[in-house]
Amino acid sequence: MQVLVIGAGVVGLAVARGASRAGHDVVVAEATSGIGNGVSSRNSEVIHGGMYYPEGSLRAIHCIRGRRLLYDYCAAHGVHHRKCGKLIVATTGAEAEKIAAIQRHGVANGVEGLELIGGNAARSLEPALSCVAAVWSPETGIIDSHGLMLALQGDLEDRGGMIAFDTAIERLEPTAGGWSVHFGGKDAGILEVDAVVNSAGLGAQGLARATAGYPAARVPRRILAKGNYFGYARRPVFSRLIYPAPVDGGLGIHVTLDLAGRMRFGPDVEWIDHEAYEVDPRRADEFYARIRTYWPDLPDGSLVPDYSGIRPKLSGPGEPAADFLIDGPAGHGLPRLVHLFGIESPGLTSSLSIADEVIRQLAE
Ligand SMILES: Cc1cc2nc3c(=O)[nH]c(=O)nc-3n(C[C@H](O)[C@H](O)[C@H](O)COP(=O)(O)OP(=O)(O)OC[C@H]3O[C@@H](n4cnc5c(N)ncnc54)[C@H](O)[C@@H]3O)c2cc1C
């Protein structure tokens, strides 16, 4: 088949690479001038374990399978990563119960190596920590997400696939044998393909609404939850990822590390109604307060506004977290079309596994 993948984020690139490996002719259309200019370059770059998500959910299944595939892929393709492990810390008795439940849940999900440890054991790993208990996740790691996307692009191009940059898709219309795709940009035109994958991240709902024959009622709400990060302007004190007990809409303001060992904090959860990426320096007050619950020695004046990312959510504040939505022919009835909605965290971790599922659905 000739397959058009819309969006050159980590998920679109993983789908494109998978489809080319499956023998399809693949073109990726990307609205901007480069790969990874959307959500994929604005995240924590964590390879997640998979302990938080409801048993049997797509997030649980693809996170765990995707993580294993991702470590293998990184090893085979020289993508920089580090399995540094992570501690989920409890600072009160109530949080201790919450993280114990996460540990049990993770084991039920099939996450390897999760251990509930006491405060002293956690401090022997990370002496700066203040906590009464922790869950140790040895399989969690960090990754150079841009390096991953470059490797996926390389794999795609080695098999004859290509990416058309500055090419925004505007409309999809079914034809007798496939799809007629209208695109904008300076060389605007129409492309005829056999199959289409909508992996447009924050643009997925707009494209679904511009798909002739796709019922408007199937297009889910697009809810935006911004996550702000603050950098730490001093010498790092942790060598593992440190997460508090999760909060509504996110995993709590955590310590993430980049591959150079630098520490940053975030993301928080800021519900917004339009795309905007500035980090308001006044949010630092909340960061100091939250971080000091597990790291009381965080010095004054050490946090600097860094970057933000926007989670493409399908559920709003106070609602149960929605799952990934992979809507293929068996669901909507149109042949050889898959729309991807709500691919928020752990979408980076899950990308290779989501790709396999999308390719399976295209063949239905
Ligand atoms: C704050 C934050 C922290 C996160 N942390 C993690 C983490 O630590 N670990 C993890 O596993 N996941 C994490 N995630 C989730 C992860 O980043 C995403 O799930 C993943 O990057 C989604 O990739 P994507 O390819 O679906 O979307 P994107 O990267 O947004 O790619 C979509 C692409 O489509 C293009 N596009 C849009 N409309 C059109 C159009 N009409 N025509 C052509 N192109 C179009 C866009 O320009 C963009 O390049 C986090 C997300 C956020 C917001």
Short mmCIF file of C-alpha atoms and ligand atoms in Angstrom, two decimals:
data_model
loop_
_atom_site.label_atom_id
_atom_site.label_comp_id
_atom_site.label_asym_id
_atom_site.label_seq_id
_atom_site.Cartn_x
_atom_site.Cartn_y
_atom_site.Cartn_z
CA MET A 1 0.00 0.00 0.00
CA GLN A 2 0.99 3.60 -0.37
CA VAL A 3 0.63 4.94 3.16
CA LEU A 4 0.49 8.59 4.16
CA VAL A 5 1.39 9.31 7.77
CA ILE A 6 0.38 12.79 8.95
CA GLY A 7 2.78 14.24 11.54
CA ALA A 8 6.51 13.73 12.05
CA GLY A 9 6.45 13.45 15.84
CA VAL A 10 7.78 10.36 17.56
CA VAL A 11 4.55 8.43 17.04
CA GLY A 12 4.16 9.36 13.36
CA LEU A 13 7.80 8.51 12.69
CA ALA A 14 7.48 5.17 14.51
CA VAL A 15 4.37 4.34 12.46
CA ALA A 16 6.11 5.39 9.23
CA ARG A 17 9.20 3.33 10.03
CA GLY A 18 7.04 0.31 10.95
CA ALA A 19 4.94 0.62 7.79
CA SER A 20 8.04 0.80 5.59
CA ARG A 21 9.45 -2.28 7.33
CA ALA A 22 6.15 -4.03 6.62
CA GLY A 23 6.78 -3.40 2.92
CA HIS A 24 4.55 -0.37 2.37
CA ASP A 25 5.46 2.72 0.40
CA VAL A 26 5.48 5.51 2.98
CA VAL A 27 5.26 9.29 2.85
CA VAL A 28 5.12 11.43 5.99
CA ALA A 29 3.52 14.88 5.71
CA GLU A 30 4.69 17.35 8.34
CA ALA A 31 3.27 20.86 8.67
CA THR A 32 6.48 22.37 10.08
CA SER A 33 9.97 22.38 8.62
CA GLY A 34 11.46 19.62 10.81
CA ILE A 35 10.84 16.43 12.78
CA GLY A 36 9.73 16.52 16.41
CA ASN A 37 8.53 20.11 16.49
CA GLY A 38 5.32 19.26 18.38
CA VAL A 39 4.67 17.51 21.69
CA SER A 40 7.62 15.19 21.04
CA SER A 41 10.20 17.88 21.77
CA ARG A 42 8.44 19.19 24.87
CA ASN A 43 8.33 16.35 27.34
CA SER A 44 10.31 14.76 30.19
CA GLU A 45 12.14 12.24 27.95
CA VAL A 46 11.38 9.50 30.44
CA ILE A 47 11.04 5.86 29.41
CA HIS A 48 8.16 4.98 31.71
CA GLY A 49 7.74 1.72 33.61
CA GLY A 50 3.96 1.39 33.19
CA MET A 51 2.72 1.18 36.79
CA TYR A 52 0.18 4.00 36.86
CA TYR A 53 -2.28 3.08 34.13
CA PRO A 54 -5.45 0.99 34.58
CA GLU A 55 -4.92 -2.73 34.04
CA GLY A 56 -5.70 -3.71 30.45
CA SER A 57 -5.78 -0.08 29.24
CA LEU A 58 -4.01 0.84 26.02
CA ARG A 59 -1.69 3.08 28.03
CA ALA A 60 -0.65 0.13 30.23
CA ILE A 61 -0.29 -2.30 27.33
CA HIS A 62 1.61 0.00 24.97
CA CYS A 63 3.78 1.55 27.70
CA ILE A 64 5.11 -1.80 28.90
CA ARG A 65 5.47 -3.39 25.47
CA GLY A 66 6.76 -0.11 23.99
CA ARG A 67 9.36 0.26 26.74
CA ARG A 68 10.82 -3.18 26.04
CA LEU A 69 10.85 -2.50 22.29
CA LEU A 70 12.38 0.93 22.90
CA TYR A 71 15.30 -0.34 25.00
CA ASP A 72 16.05 -2.94 22.30
CA TYR A 73 15.75 -0.31 19.57
CA CYS A 74 18.06 2.11 21.41
CA ALA A 75 20.65 -0.63 21.89
CA ALA A 76 20.48 -1.70 18.23
CA HIS A 77 20.58 1.84 16.81
CA GLY A 78 22.92 3.58 19.25
CA VAL A 79 20.23 5.93 20.58
CA HIS A 80 21.55 7.57 23.74
CA HIS A 81 19.59 6.49 26.82
CA ARG A 82 20.15 5.46 30.44
CA LYS A 83 18.16 3.04 32.57
CA CYS A 84 18.66 5.21 35.68
CA GLY A 85 15.63 3.96 37.62
CA LYS A 86 13.06 5.99 39.50
CA LEU A 87 11.78 6.47 43.03
CA ILE A 88 8.14 7.37 43.66
CA VAL A 89 8.26 8.91 47.12
CA ALA A 90 5.68 9.27 49.89
CA THR A 91 6.08 12.04 52.43
CA THR A 92 3.01 11.26 54.58
CA GLY A 93 1.20 8.14 55.76
CA ALA A 94 -1.64 8.80 53.31
CA GLU A 95 0.82 9.06 50.41
CA ALA A 96 2.53 5.86 51.59
CA GLU A 97 -0.77 4.03 51.08
CA LYS A 98 -1.16 5.66 47.67
CA ILE A 99 2.29 4.57 46.45
CA ALA A 100 1.87 1.07 47.90
CA ALA A 101 -1.26 0.80 45.75
CA ILE A 102 0.77 2.00 42.72
CA GLN A 103 3.33 -0.73 43.40
CA ARG A 104 0.66 -3.44 43.60
CA HIS A 105 -1.01 -2.07 40.52
CA GLY A 106 2.28 -2.00 38.62
CA VAL A 107 2.97 -5.64 39.50
CA ALA A 108 -0.52 -6.56 38.26
CA ASN A 109 0.22 -4.65 35.03
CA GLY A 110 3.38 -6.74 34.57
CA VAL A 111 5.99 -4.08 35.36
CA GLU A 112 9.26 -5.77 36.28
CA GLY A 113 11.28 -5.26 39.47
CA LEU A 114 9.01 -2.87 41.41
CA GLU A 115 9.89 -2.77 45.09
CA LEU A 116 8.33 -0.97 48.05
CA ILE A 117 11.14 0.33 50.26
CA GLY A 118 11.31 2.32 53.51
CA GLY A 119 12.47 5.92 53.94
CA ASN A 120 15.96 4.89 55.09
CA ALA A 121 16.47 2.58 52.13
CA ALA A 122 15.37 5.41 49.80
CA ARG A 123 17.83 7.80 51.49
CA SER A 124 20.65 5.29 51.10
CA LEU A 125 20.05 5.61 47.35
CA GLU A 126 19.42 9.37 47.35
CA PRO A 127 20.67 11.02 50.55
CA ALA A 128 19.01 14.42 49.88
CA LEU A 129 15.51 12.87 49.97
CA SER A 130 12.96 13.31 52.72
CA CYS A 131 10.32 10.56 52.60
CA VAL A 132 8.67 7.87 54.69
CA ALA A 133 8.54 5.24 51.93
CA ALA A 134 9.21 4.85 48.22
CA VAL A 135 8.56 2.61 45.26
CA TRP A 136 11.75 1.71 43.38
CA SER A 137 11.31 1.17 39.65
CA PRO A 138 14.54 -0.17 38.13
CA GLU A 139 13.18 -0.33 34.56
CA THR A 140 12.47 3.41 34.23
CA GLY A 141 14.99 5.39 32.22
CA ILE A 142 15.72 8.49 30.17
CA ILE A 143 16.24 8.88 26.45
CA ASP A 144 17.50 11.38 23.90
CA SER A 145 14.12 11.78 22.20
CA HIS A 146 15.50 13.75 19.26
CA GLY A 147 18.14 11.04 18.72
CA LEU A 148 15.33 8.48 18.69
CA MET A 149 13.37 10.45 16.09
CA LEU A 150 16.48 10.85 13.91
CA ALA A 151 17.05 7.09 14.07
CA LEU A 152 13.42 6.41 13.08
CA GLN A 153 13.72 8.90 10.20
CA GLY A 154 16.95 7.19 9.09
CA ASP A 155 15.28 3.76 9.18
CA LEU A 156 12.36 5.09 7.14
CA GLU A 157 14.59 6.72 4.54
CA ASP A 158 16.82 3.61 4.27
CA ARG A 159 13.70 1.77 3.10
CA GLY A 160 12.81 4.41 0.53
CA GLY A 161 10.28 6.33 2.64
CA MET A 162 10.31 10.11 2.73
CA ILE A 163 9.13 13.10 4.75
CA ALA A 164 7.50 16.10 3.04
CA PHE A 165 8.13 19.09 5.31
CA ASP A 166 6.11 22.34 5.29
CA THR A 167 3.18 20.25 4.12
CA ALA A 168 0.03 20.74 6.18
CA ILE A 169 -2.77 18.32 5.40
CA GLU A 170 -6.08 20.13 5.11
CA ARG A 171 -8.70 17.60 4.04
CA LEU A 172 -9.15 13.85 3.48
CA GLU A 173 -11.70 12.41 1.08
CA PRO A 174 -12.41 8.72 0.49
CA THR A 175 -12.02 7.47 -3.11
CA ALA A 176 -12.86 4.10 -4.68
CA GLY A 177 -9.48 2.61 -3.74
CA GLY A 178 -8.20 4.77 -0.89
CA TRP A 179 -7.88 8.44 0.03
CA SER A 180 -7.54 11.74 -1.75
CA VAL A 181 -5.49 14.04 0.44
CA HIS A 182 -5.54 17.82 0.08
CA PHE A 183 -2.44 19.57 1.32
CA GLY A 184 -1.41 23.22 1.65
CA GLY A 185 1.96 24.96 1.64
CA LYS A 186 3.71 26.61 -1.29
CA ASP A 187 3.32 23.52 -3.50
CA ALA A 188 -0.28 22.87 -2.43
CA GLY A 189 -2.07 20.04 -4.19
CA ILE A 190 -3.78 16.68 -3.92
CA LEU A 191 -2.20 13.29 -3.30
CA GLU A 192 -3.88 9.93 -3.91
CA VAL A 193 -2.90 7.20 -1.43
CA ASP A 194 -4.17 3.81 -0.32
CA ALA A 195 -4.06 4.44 3.43
CA VAL A 196 -3.84 7.33 5.89
CA VAL A 197 -2.66 7.56 9.49
CA ASN A 198 -3.56 10.73 11.37
CA SER A 199 -0.76 11.15 13.91
CA ALA A 200 -1.02 14.92 14.12
CA GLY A 201 -0.84 15.23 17.92
CA LEU A 202 -2.59 18.45 18.92
CA GLY A 203 -3.92 18.73 15.35
CA ALA A 204 -5.56 15.28 15.27
CA GLN A 205 -9.11 16.40 16.08
CA GLY A 206 -9.00 19.18 13.44
CA LEU A 207 -7.97 16.65 10.81
CA ALA A 208 -10.60 14.15 11.88
CA ARG A 209 -13.24 16.86 11.45
CA ALA A 210 -11.82 17.50 7.96
CA THR A 211 -12.18 13.81 7.01
CA ALA A 212 -15.17 13.33 4.68
CA GLY A 213 -17.37 10.49 5.93
CA TYR A 214 -15.88 10.39 9.45
CA PRO A 215 -18.77 11.05 11.84
CA ALA A 216 -18.36 14.36 13.71
CA ALA A 217 -19.73 12.64 16.81
CA ARG A 218 -16.69 10.33 16.89
CA VAL A 219 -14.23 13.21 17.17
CA PRO A 220 -13.29 13.39 20.86
CA ARG A 221 -12.93 16.62 22.83
CA ARG A 222 -9.45 18.13 22.71
CA ILE A 223 -8.44 19.21 26.18
CA LEU A 224 -5.14 20.98 26.69
CA ALA A 225 -3.10 20.56 29.87
CA LYS A 226 0.11 22.52 29.80
CA GLY A 227 3.07 21.20 31.74
CA ASN A 228 5.66 23.79 32.80
CA TYR A 229 9.27 22.98 33.65
CA PHE A 230 11.81 24.85 35.76
CA GLY A 231 15.53 24.21 35.40
CA TYR A 232 17.82 23.85 38.42
CA ALA A 233 20.67 26.31 38.13
CA ARG A 234 23.11 24.48 40.45
CA ARG A 235 24.95 21.18 40.78
CA PRO A 236 22.53 18.21 40.54
CA VAL A 237 21.86 16.38 43.81
CA PHE A 238 19.92 13.35 42.52
CA SER A 239 21.10 10.66 40.12
CA ARG A 240 17.75 8.90 39.77
CA LEU A 241 14.35 10.20 38.73
CA ILE A 242 12.32 11.28 41.77
CA TYR A 243 8.51 11.42 41.51
CA PRO A 244 6.04 12.41 44.22
CA ALA A 245 2.67 10.65 44.54
CA PRO A 246 0.62 11.53 41.39
CA VAL A 247 -1.85 14.43 41.25
CA ASP A 248 -5.00 15.13 39.20
CA GLY A 249 -3.98 15.39 35.51
CA GLY A 250 -0.30 14.51 35.88
CA LEU A 251 2.37 12.60 37.72
CA GLY A 252 3.28 15.44 40.12
CA ILE A 253 6.20 17.88 39.92
CA HIS A 254 9.09 15.48 39.62
CA VAL A 255 12.84 15.57 39.25
CA THR A 256 13.90 14.65 35.76
CA LEU A 257 17.44 14.34 34.54
CA ASP A 258 18.83 14.80 31.10
CA LEU A 259 21.56 12.57 29.73
CA ALA A 260 24.21 15.07 30.85
CA GLY A 261 22.93 14.63 34.44
CA ARG A 262 21.36 18.09 34.66
CA MET A 263 18.27 18.34 36.87
CA ARG A 264 14.99 20.00 35.99
CA PHE A 265 11.60 19.97 37.66
CA GLY A 266 8.14 19.55 36.24
CA PRO A 267 5.79 19.28 34.60
CA ASP A 268 2.96 20.82 36.62
CA VAL A 269 -0.62 20.84 35.32
CA GLU A 270 -2.08 24.09 33.92
CA TRP A 271 -5.42 23.62 32.14
CA ILE A 272 -5.52 26.00 29.16
CA ASP A 273 -7.90 26.73 26.27
CA HIS A 274 -5.43 27.65 23.51
CA GLU A 275 -1.85 26.69 22.62
CA ALA A 276 0.68 28.91 24.44
CA TYR A 277 4.13 27.91 25.61
CA GLU A 278 5.50 30.72 27.84
CA VAL A 279 6.45 29.64 31.34
CA ASP A 280 5.11 32.12 33.90
CA PRO A 281 7.94 32.72 36.41
CA ARG A 282 5.32 33.20 39.15
CA ARG A 283 4.58 29.48 39.03
CA ALA A 284 7.95 29.00 40.75
CA ASP A 285 6.31 29.55 44.18
CA GLU A 286 4.21 26.42 43.72
CA PHE A 287 7.28 24.50 42.50
CA TYR A 288 9.33 25.45 45.58
CA ALA A 289 6.48 24.38 47.87
CA ARG A 290 5.86 21.06 46.13
CA ILE A 291 9.52 20.08 45.70
CA ARG A 292 10.36 20.93 49.32
CA THR A 293 7.92 18.27 50.49
CA TYR A 294 10.45 15.66 49.33
CA TRP A 295 13.61 17.78 49.10
CA PRO A 296 13.50 20.29 51.97
CA ASP A 297 16.98 21.68 51.17
CA LEU A 298 16.00 23.08 47.75
CA PRO A 299 17.82 26.45 47.90
CA ASP A 300 15.96 29.75 47.38
CA GLY A 301 16.61 31.31 43.97
CA SER A 302 17.75 28.06 42.35
CA LEU A 303 14.80 27.50 39.95
CA VAL A 304 14.73 29.16 36.53
CA PRO A 305 11.81 29.03 34.06
CA ASP A 306 12.62 26.49 31.35
CA TYR A 307 10.16 25.17 28.74
CA SER A 308 6.62 23.82 28.59
CA GLY A 309 4.71 21.15 26.69
CA ILE A 310 1.01 20.63 26.10
CA ARG A 311 -0.64 17.29 26.82
CA PRO A 312 -3.25 16.43 24.15
CA LYS A 313 -5.78 15.11 26.65
CA LEU A 314 -9.23 13.65 26.14
CA SER A 315 -10.36 14.17 29.76
CA GLY A 316 -10.58 17.33 31.85
CA PRO A 317 -9.90 18.35 35.45
CA GLY A 318 -11.38 15.99 38.03
CA GLU A 319 -12.37 13.38 35.43
CA PRO A 320 -10.86 9.89 35.28
CA ALA A 321 -7.83 9.96 32.95
CA ALA A 322 -8.85 8.97 29.43
CA ASP A 323 -7.00 6.25 27.55
CA PHE A 324 -5.20 6.53 24.20
CA LEU A 325 -7.77 6.38 21.39
CA ILE A 326 -6.69 4.50 18.25
CA ASP A 327 -9.66 4.67 15.91
CA GLY A 328 -9.25 2.32 12.93
CA PRO A 329 -11.53 0.75 10.31
CA ALA A 330 -13.12 -1.76 12.72
CA GLY A 331 -14.38 1.18 14.81
CA HIS A 332 -15.39 3.79 12.25
CA GLY A 333 -16.01 1.68 9.14
CA LEU A 334 -13.90 3.66 6.65
CA PRO A 335 -11.21 1.49 5.06
CA ARG A 336 -7.48 2.02 5.63
CA LEU A 337 -7.74 5.04 7.91
CA VAL A 338 -6.47 5.31 11.49
CA HIS A 339 -6.92 8.41 13.64
CA LEU A 340 -4.81 8.68 16.81
CA PHE A 341 -6.26 10.82 19.61
CA GLY A 342 -5.09 11.65 23.12
CA ILE A 343 -1.53 10.40 22.68
CA GLU A 344 -0.20 12.08 25.79
CA SER A 345 2.22 10.48 28.28
CA PRO A 346 3.43 7.73 27.98
CA GLY A 347 3.27 8.26 24.20
CA LEU A 348 7.04 8.53 23.75
CA THR A 349 7.61 5.26 25.63
CA SER A 350 4.73 3.61 23.77
CA SER A 351 5.58 4.81 20.26
CA LEU A 352 6.97 1.56 18.80
CA SER A 353 4.12 -0.50 20.21
CA ILE A 354 1.44 1.97 19.05
CA ALA A 355 3.06 1.76 15.60
CA ASP A 356 2.58 -2.02 15.48
CA GLU A 357 -1.07 -1.65 16.45
CA VAL A 358 -1.73 1.04 13.84
CA ILE A 359 -0.18 -1.08 11.09
CA ARG A 360 -2.29 -4.05 12.18
CA GLN A 361 -5.45 -1.90 12.01
CA LEU A 362 -4.57 -0.55 8.55
CA ALA A 363 -4.61 -4.09 7.21
CA GLU A 364 -8.10 -4.84 8.64
C1 LIG B 1 4.70 17.91 29.42
C2 LIG B 1 4.77 16.53 28.80
C3 LIG B 1 5.60 15.57 29.34
C4 LIG B 1 5.66 14.30 28.77
N1 LIG B 1 6.56 13.39 29.24
C5 LIG B 1 6.65 12.18 28.68
C6 LIG B 1 7.61 11.24 29.14
O1 LIG B 1 8.45 11.55 29.98
N2 LIG B 1 7.59 9.99 28.60
C7 LIG B 1 6.69 9.62 27.66
O2 LIG B 1 6.69 8.45 27.27
N3 LIG B 1 5.82 10.51 27.14
C8 LIG B 1 5.79 11.78 27.62
N4 LIG B 1 4.92 12.70 27.12
C9 LIG B 1 4.07 12.31 25.99
C10 LIG B 1 4.80 12.35 24.65
O3 LIG B 1 5.61 13.50 24.54
C11 LIG B 1 3.76 12.33 23.53
O4 LIG B 1 2.85 11.29 23.74
C12 LIG B 1 4.38 12.15 22.15
O5 LIG B 1 5.45 13.03 21.95
C13 LIG B 1 3.32 12.36 21.08
O6 LIG B 1 3.92 12.26 19.82
P1 LIG B 1 3.06 12.49 18.52
O7 LIG B 1 3.92 12.09 17.40
O8 LIG B 1 1.72 11.86 18.70
O9 LIG B 1 2.73 14.06 18.52
P2 LIG B 1 3.64 15.31 18.08
O10 LIG B 1 5.04 15.16 18.51
O11 LIG B 1 2.91 16.53 18.54
O12 LIG B 1 3.64 15.23 16.50
C14 LIG B 1 2.53 15.64 15.73
C15 LIG B 1 3.07 16.33 14.49
O13 LIG B 1 2.00 16.56 13.60
C16 LIG B 1 2.21 17.79 12.95
N5 LIG B 1 0.92 18.23 12.42
C17 LIG B 1 -0.16 18.70 13.11
N6 LIG B 1 -1.17 18.96 12.26
C18 LIG B 1 -0.73 18.64 11.00
C19 LIG B 1 -1.32 18.69 9.72
N7 LIG B 1 -2.58 19.11 9.53
N8 LIG B 1 -0.58 18.31 8.64
C20 LIG B 1 0.70 17.88 8.81
N9 LIG B 1 1.31 17.81 10.03
C21 LIG B 1 0.59 18.19 11.11
C22 LIG B 1 2.79 18.68 14.04
O14 LIG B 1 3.53 19.76 13.48
C23 LIG B 1 3.69 17.70 14.78
O15 LIG B 1 5.01 17.71 14.30
C24 LIG B 1 4.84 13.98 27.66
C25 LIG B 1 4.01 14.97 27.11
C26 LIG B 1 3.98 16.24 27.66
C27 LIG B 1 3.13 17.30 27.04
#
